[in-house]
XYZ file of N, CA, C and O in Angstrom:
360
model
N -2.666 -56.811 85.214
C -2.091 -55.699 85.916
C -1.057 -54.975 85.065
O -0.758 -53.814 85.311
N -0.483 -55.649 84.074
C 0.461 -55.043 83.147
C 1.638 -54.350 83.826
O 2.112 -53.316 83.388
N 2.100 -54.904 84.927
C 3.284 -54.370 85.567
C 3.046 -53.212 86.507
O 3.979 -52.633 87.029
N 1.805 -52.836 86.723
C 1.512 -51.713 87.606
C 1.241 -52.225 89.010
O 0.418 -53.104 89.209
N 1.940 -51.678 89.966
C 1.778 -52.109 91.353
C 0.871 -51.138 92.095
O 0.851 -49.949 91.804
N 0.126 -51.654 93.030
C -0.725 -50.832 93.896
C 0.171 -49.916 94.725
O 1.141 -50.358 95.338
N -0.148 -48.617 94.745
C 0.688 -47.631 95.450
C 0.777 -47.948 96.946
O 1.830 -47.769 97.553
N -0.302 -48.439 97.538
C -0.281 -48.811 98.951
C 0.693 -49.942 99.215
O 1.414 -49.938 100.227
N 0.766 -50.885 98.306
C 1.702 -51.996 98.472
C 3.141 -51.525 98.281
O 4.051 -52.032 98.936
N 3.328 -50.555 97.408
C 4.667 -49.987 97.233
C 5.092 -49.274 98.514
O 6.237 -49.405 98.965
N 4.168 -48.524 99.117
C 4.480 -47.861 100.386
C 4.770 -48.883 101.484
O 5.667 -48.676 102.307
N 4.017 -49.985 101.499
C 4.285 -51.056 102.465
C 5.696 -51.616 102.257
O 6.446 -51.803 103.226
N 6.036 -51.879 101.000
C 7.359 -52.416 100.677
C 8.455 -51.426 101.069
O 9.461 -51.811 101.674
N 8.252 -50.155 100.766
C 9.217 -49.121 101.138
C 9.406 -49.099 102.652
O 10.536 -49.033 103.134
N 8.319 -49.173 103.382
C 8.384 -49.163 104.849
C 9.174 -50.367 105.372
O 10.005 -50.234 106.270
N 8.933 -51.541 104.801
C 9.665 -52.748 105.211
C 11.160 -52.588 104.947
O 11.990 -52.960 105.783
N 11.487 -52.027 103.786
C 12.892 -51.830 103.433
C 13.544 -50.852 104.407
O 14.652 -51.101 104.901
N 12.874 -49.750 104.685
C 13.456 -48.733 105.556
C 13.573 -49.216 107.002
O 14.429 -48.745 107.739
N 12.740 -50.165 107.404
C 12.850 -50.746 108.747
C 13.910 -51.834 108.805
O 14.222 -52.337 109.882
N 14.436 -52.216 107.643
C 15.464 -53.250 107.606
C 14.913 -54.657 107.686
O 15.651 -55.592 107.981
N 13.626 -54.827 107.418
C 12.984 -56.139 107.484
C 13.096 -56.811 106.116
O 12.156 -56.821 105.324
N 14.270 -57.367 105.844
C 14.556 -57.937 104.530
C 13.637 -59.107 104.190
O 13.172 -59.220 103.051
N 13.372 -59.963 105.156
C 12.526 -61.134 104.887
C 11.129 -60.706 104.467
O 10.580 -61.217 103.476
N 10.538 -59.765 105.182
C 9.189 -59.290 104.835
C 9.205 -58.555 103.499
O 8.279 -58.707 102.699
N 10.260 -57.782 103.230
C 10.353 -57.045 101.969
C 10.459 -58.002 100.787
O 9.794 -57.806 99.764
N 11.273 -59.033 100.926
C 11.400 -60.011 99.842
C 10.112 -60.788 99.633
O 9.738 -61.092 98.497
N 9.415 -61.091 100.725
C 8.127 -61.778 100.614
C 7.113 -60.898 99.895
O 6.384 -61.362 99.011
N 7.071 -59.609 100.250
C 6.143 -58.675 99.602
C 6.493 -58.489 98.132
O 5.606 -58.473 97.274
N 7.771 -58.358 97.817
C 8.187 -58.215 96.425
C 7.802 -59.452 95.624
O 7.297 -59.349 94.504
N 7.999 -60.609 96.213
C 7.617 -61.864 95.555
C 6.110 -61.926 95.331
O 5.651 -62.357 94.268
N 5.334 -61.480 96.315
C 3.875 -61.482 96.177
C 3.436 -60.514 95.086
O 2.536 -60.825 94.296
N 4.078 -59.345 95.019
C 3.734 -58.391 93.965
C 4.069 -58.966 92.593
O 3.296 -58.824 91.646
N 5.202 -59.631 92.492
C 5.593 -60.265 91.233
C 4.587 -61.344 90.845
O 4.168 -61.432 89.694
N 4.174 -62.149 91.816
C 3.187 -63.202 91.559
C 1.848 -62.612 91.111
O 1.120 -63.242 90.341
N 1.550 -61.406 91.579
C 0.306 -60.732 91.191
C 0.428 -59.989 89.861
O -0.504 -59.319 89.430
N 1.605 -60.063 89.229
C 1.774 -59.492 87.904
C 2.554 -58.199 87.830
O 2.658 -57.608 86.755
N 3.118 -57.749 88.946
C 3.886 -56.502 88.921
C 5.232 -56.739 88.235
O 5.890 -57.757 88.470
N 5.634 -55.814 87.400
C 6.926 -55.862 86.741
C 7.993 -55.408 87.741
O 7.866 -54.318 88.312
N 9.020 -56.213 87.988
C 10.046 -55.828 88.966
C 10.685 -54.468 88.671
O 10.971 -53.711 89.599
N 10.885 -54.137 87.423
C 11.464 -52.829 87.084
C 10.498 -51.700 87.445
O 10.924 -50.643 87.900
N 9.205 -51.941 87.274
C 8.212 -50.932 87.651
C 8.183 -50.749 89.166
O 8.044 -49.625 89.658
N 8.347 -51.840 89.895
C 8.376 -51.758 91.356
C 9.591 -50.949 91.802
O 9.474 -50.063 92.662
N 10.748 -51.213 91.209
C 11.955 -50.450 91.551
C 11.801 -48.972 91.203
O 12.193 -48.095 91.973
N 11.200 -48.696 90.051
C 10.959 -47.305 89.646
C 10.007 -46.628 90.632
O 10.238 -45.489 91.049
N 8.964 -47.339 91.039
C 8.008 -46.796 92.011
C 8.678 -46.541 93.362
O 8.401 -45.538 94.023
N 9.558 -47.444 93.785
C 10.282 -47.252 95.044
C 11.177 -46.013 94.971
O 11.278 -45.254 95.935
N 11.812 -45.806 93.827
C 12.644 -44.613 93.648
C 11.791 -43.349 93.702
O 12.176 -42.348 94.318
N 10.603 -43.395 93.085
C 9.701 -42.243 93.115
C 9.220 -41.953 94.532
O 9.128 -40.791 94.941
N 8.912 -42.995 95.291
C 8.472 -42.827 96.681
C 9.606 -42.220 97.512
O 9.379 -41.314 98.319
N 10.823 -42.703 97.303
C 11.971 -42.162 98.030
C 12.131 -40.674 97.742
O 12.319 -39.870 98.665
N 12.025 -40.309 96.477
C 12.145 -38.896 96.105
C 11.007 -38.076 96.717
O 11.242 -37.007 97.287
N 9.786 -38.589 96.619
C 8.609 -37.882 97.141
C 8.732 -37.640 98.652
O 8.497 -36.538 99.137
N 9.138 -38.660 99.382
C 9.270 -38.523 100.833
C 10.422 -37.571 101.172
O 10.323 -36.787 102.119
N 11.497 -37.608 100.403
C 12.607 -36.678 100.624
C 12.154 -35.235 100.415
O 12.516 -34.347 101.197
N 11.362 -35.009 99.379
C 10.841 -33.660 99.117
C 9.933 -33.212 100.264
O 10.023 -32.075 100.732
N 9.073 -34.111 100.737
C 8.173 -33.779 101.847
C 8.979 -33.481 103.116
O 8.620 -32.595 103.889
N 10.074 -34.206 103.315
C 10.908 -33.961 104.494
C 11.476 -32.550 104.458
O 11.511 -31.869 105.476
N 11.891 -32.105 103.294
C 12.474 -30.772 103.150
C 11.388 -29.697 103.136
O 11.541 -28.652 103.757
N 10.287 -29.990 102.430
C 9.193 -29.026 102.276
C 7.871 -29.732 102.547
O 7.252 -30.274 101.630
N 7.405 -29.757 103.788
C 6.167 -30.475 104.126
C 4.945 -30.023 103.313
O 4.030 -30.816 103.104
N 4.950 -28.802 102.829
C 3.820 -28.316 102.032
C 3.671 -29.095 100.722
O 2.599 -29.093 100.115
N 4.735 -29.762 100.294
C 4.683 -30.544 99.063
C 3.685 -31.699 99.173
O 3.199 -32.201 98.165
N 3.360 -32.105 100.375
C 2.394 -33.193 100.571
C 0.971 -32.746 100.277
O 0.068 -33.575 100.189
N 0.761 -31.436 100.122
C -0.582 -30.921 99.869
C -1.008 -31.047 98.415
O -1.994 -30.437 98.003
N -0.305 -31.842 97.639
C -0.645 -32.076 96.240
C -2.045 -32.696 96.160
O -2.294 -33.740 96.764
N -2.973 -32.067 95.428
C -4.341 -32.586 95.364
C -4.467 -33.923 94.639
O -5.485 -34.599 94.755
N -3.431 -34.349 93.923
C -3.496 -35.631 93.217
C -3.116 -36.808 94.111
O -3.273 -37.957 93.716
N -2.631 -36.513 95.326
C -2.242 -37.574 96.258
C -3.415 -37.864 97.188
O -3.911 -36.963 97.861
N -3.863 -39.123 97.230
C -4.968 -39.477 98.130
C -4.617 -39.205 99.594
O -3.438 -39.268 99.975
N -5.629 -38.919 100.420
C -5.377 -38.581 101.835
C -4.594 -39.638 102.609
O -3.738 -39.292 103.426
N -4.866 -40.920 102.369
C -4.144 -41.956 103.105
C -2.668 -41.999 102.716
O -1.804 -42.167 103.568
N -2.362 -41.808 101.430
C -0.964 -41.750 100.993
C -0.272 -40.522 101.569
O 0.892 -40.586 101.972
N -0.996 -39.414 101.593
C -0.444 -38.178 102.148
C -0.065 -38.386 103.612
O 1.027 -38.029 104.035
N -0.958 -38.991 104.382
C -0.698 -39.231 105.805
C 0.499 -40.160 105.990
O 1.361 -39.918 106.847
N 0.566 -41.212 105.186
C 1.697 -42.143 105.301
C 2.998 -41.460 104.906
O 4.031 -41.652 105.554
N 2.962 -40.664 103.843
C 4.152 -39.961 103.395
C 4.651 -38.974 104.434
O 5.852 -38.903 104.705
N 3.730 -38.227 105.025
C 4.116 -37.273 106.075
C 4.711 -37.997 107.277
O 5.709 -37.565 107.844
N 4.104 -39.107 107.652
C 4.614 -39.889 108.786
C 6.012 -40.433 108.523
O 6.887 -40.374 109.391
N 6.222 -40.950 107.327
C 7.543 -41.475 106.984
C 8.569 -40.347 106.915
O 9.703 -40.514 107.363
N 8.171 -39.212 106.357
C 9.098 -38.078 106.252
C 9.523 -37.596 107.635
O 10.673 -37.199 107.831
N 8.615 -37.642 108.588
C 8.943 -37.199 109.942
C 9.820 -38.212 110.667
O 10.678 -37.837 111.463
N 9.606 -39.492 110.401
C 10.320 -40.511 111.166
C 11.657 -40.928 110.561
O 12.523 -41.420 111.283
N 11.830 -40.740 109.267
C 13.065 -41.183 108.629
C 14.085 -40.064 108.557
O 13.756 -38.948 108.148
N 15.326 -40.342 108.927
C 16.364 -39.311 108.802
C 16.755 -39.135 107.332
O 16.668 -40.080 106.537
N 17.188 -37.940 106.987
C 17.571 -37.662 105.603
C 18.695 -38.570 105.137
O 18.725 -38.993 103.983
N 19.608 -38.936 106.033
C 20.715 -39.802 105.612
C 20.205 -41.171 105.166
O 20.784 -41.788 104.277
N 19.123 -41.651 105.774
C 18.549 -42.940 105.360
C 17.876 -42.806 103.994
O 17.945 -43.719 103.174
N 17.219 -41.675 103.752
C 16.557 -41.461 102.475
C 17.561 -41.286 101.338
O 17.304 -41.720 100.211
N 18.684 -40.664 101.620
C 19.684 -40.468 100.564
C 20.503 -41.721 100.297
O 21.092 -41.841 99.231
N 20.533 -42.610 101.252
C 21.258 -43.863 101.062
C 20.528 -44.710 100.062
O 20.957 -45.368 99.243
C-alpha cells in the first residue's frame, strides 16, 4: 500500500472523529496502520478532507468536481450540511 489510505476509510475516520467517537476512531486508525497506511499520510488526508468539506460548506458547487467519485461527493455534501463551520475550523 506504500502509505496510501483508501479515501472511503479516511472519510469513515473523519466521520468518527467529528462525531466524537474516539474509541472507534483509534480502532480505525490502528486498522489502517496495520494495513500499511503511513500515519503521516492519514493525517495529511484528514486535513485535506477537512479543507474539502469546508470549501463545500461555503460553496456547494465545489462538490461538482468531475475527479471526485459520486459516493465521495454525496458523503462530502452530507457532512458539509451537517457539520457546523466552527467544528470544521477547530
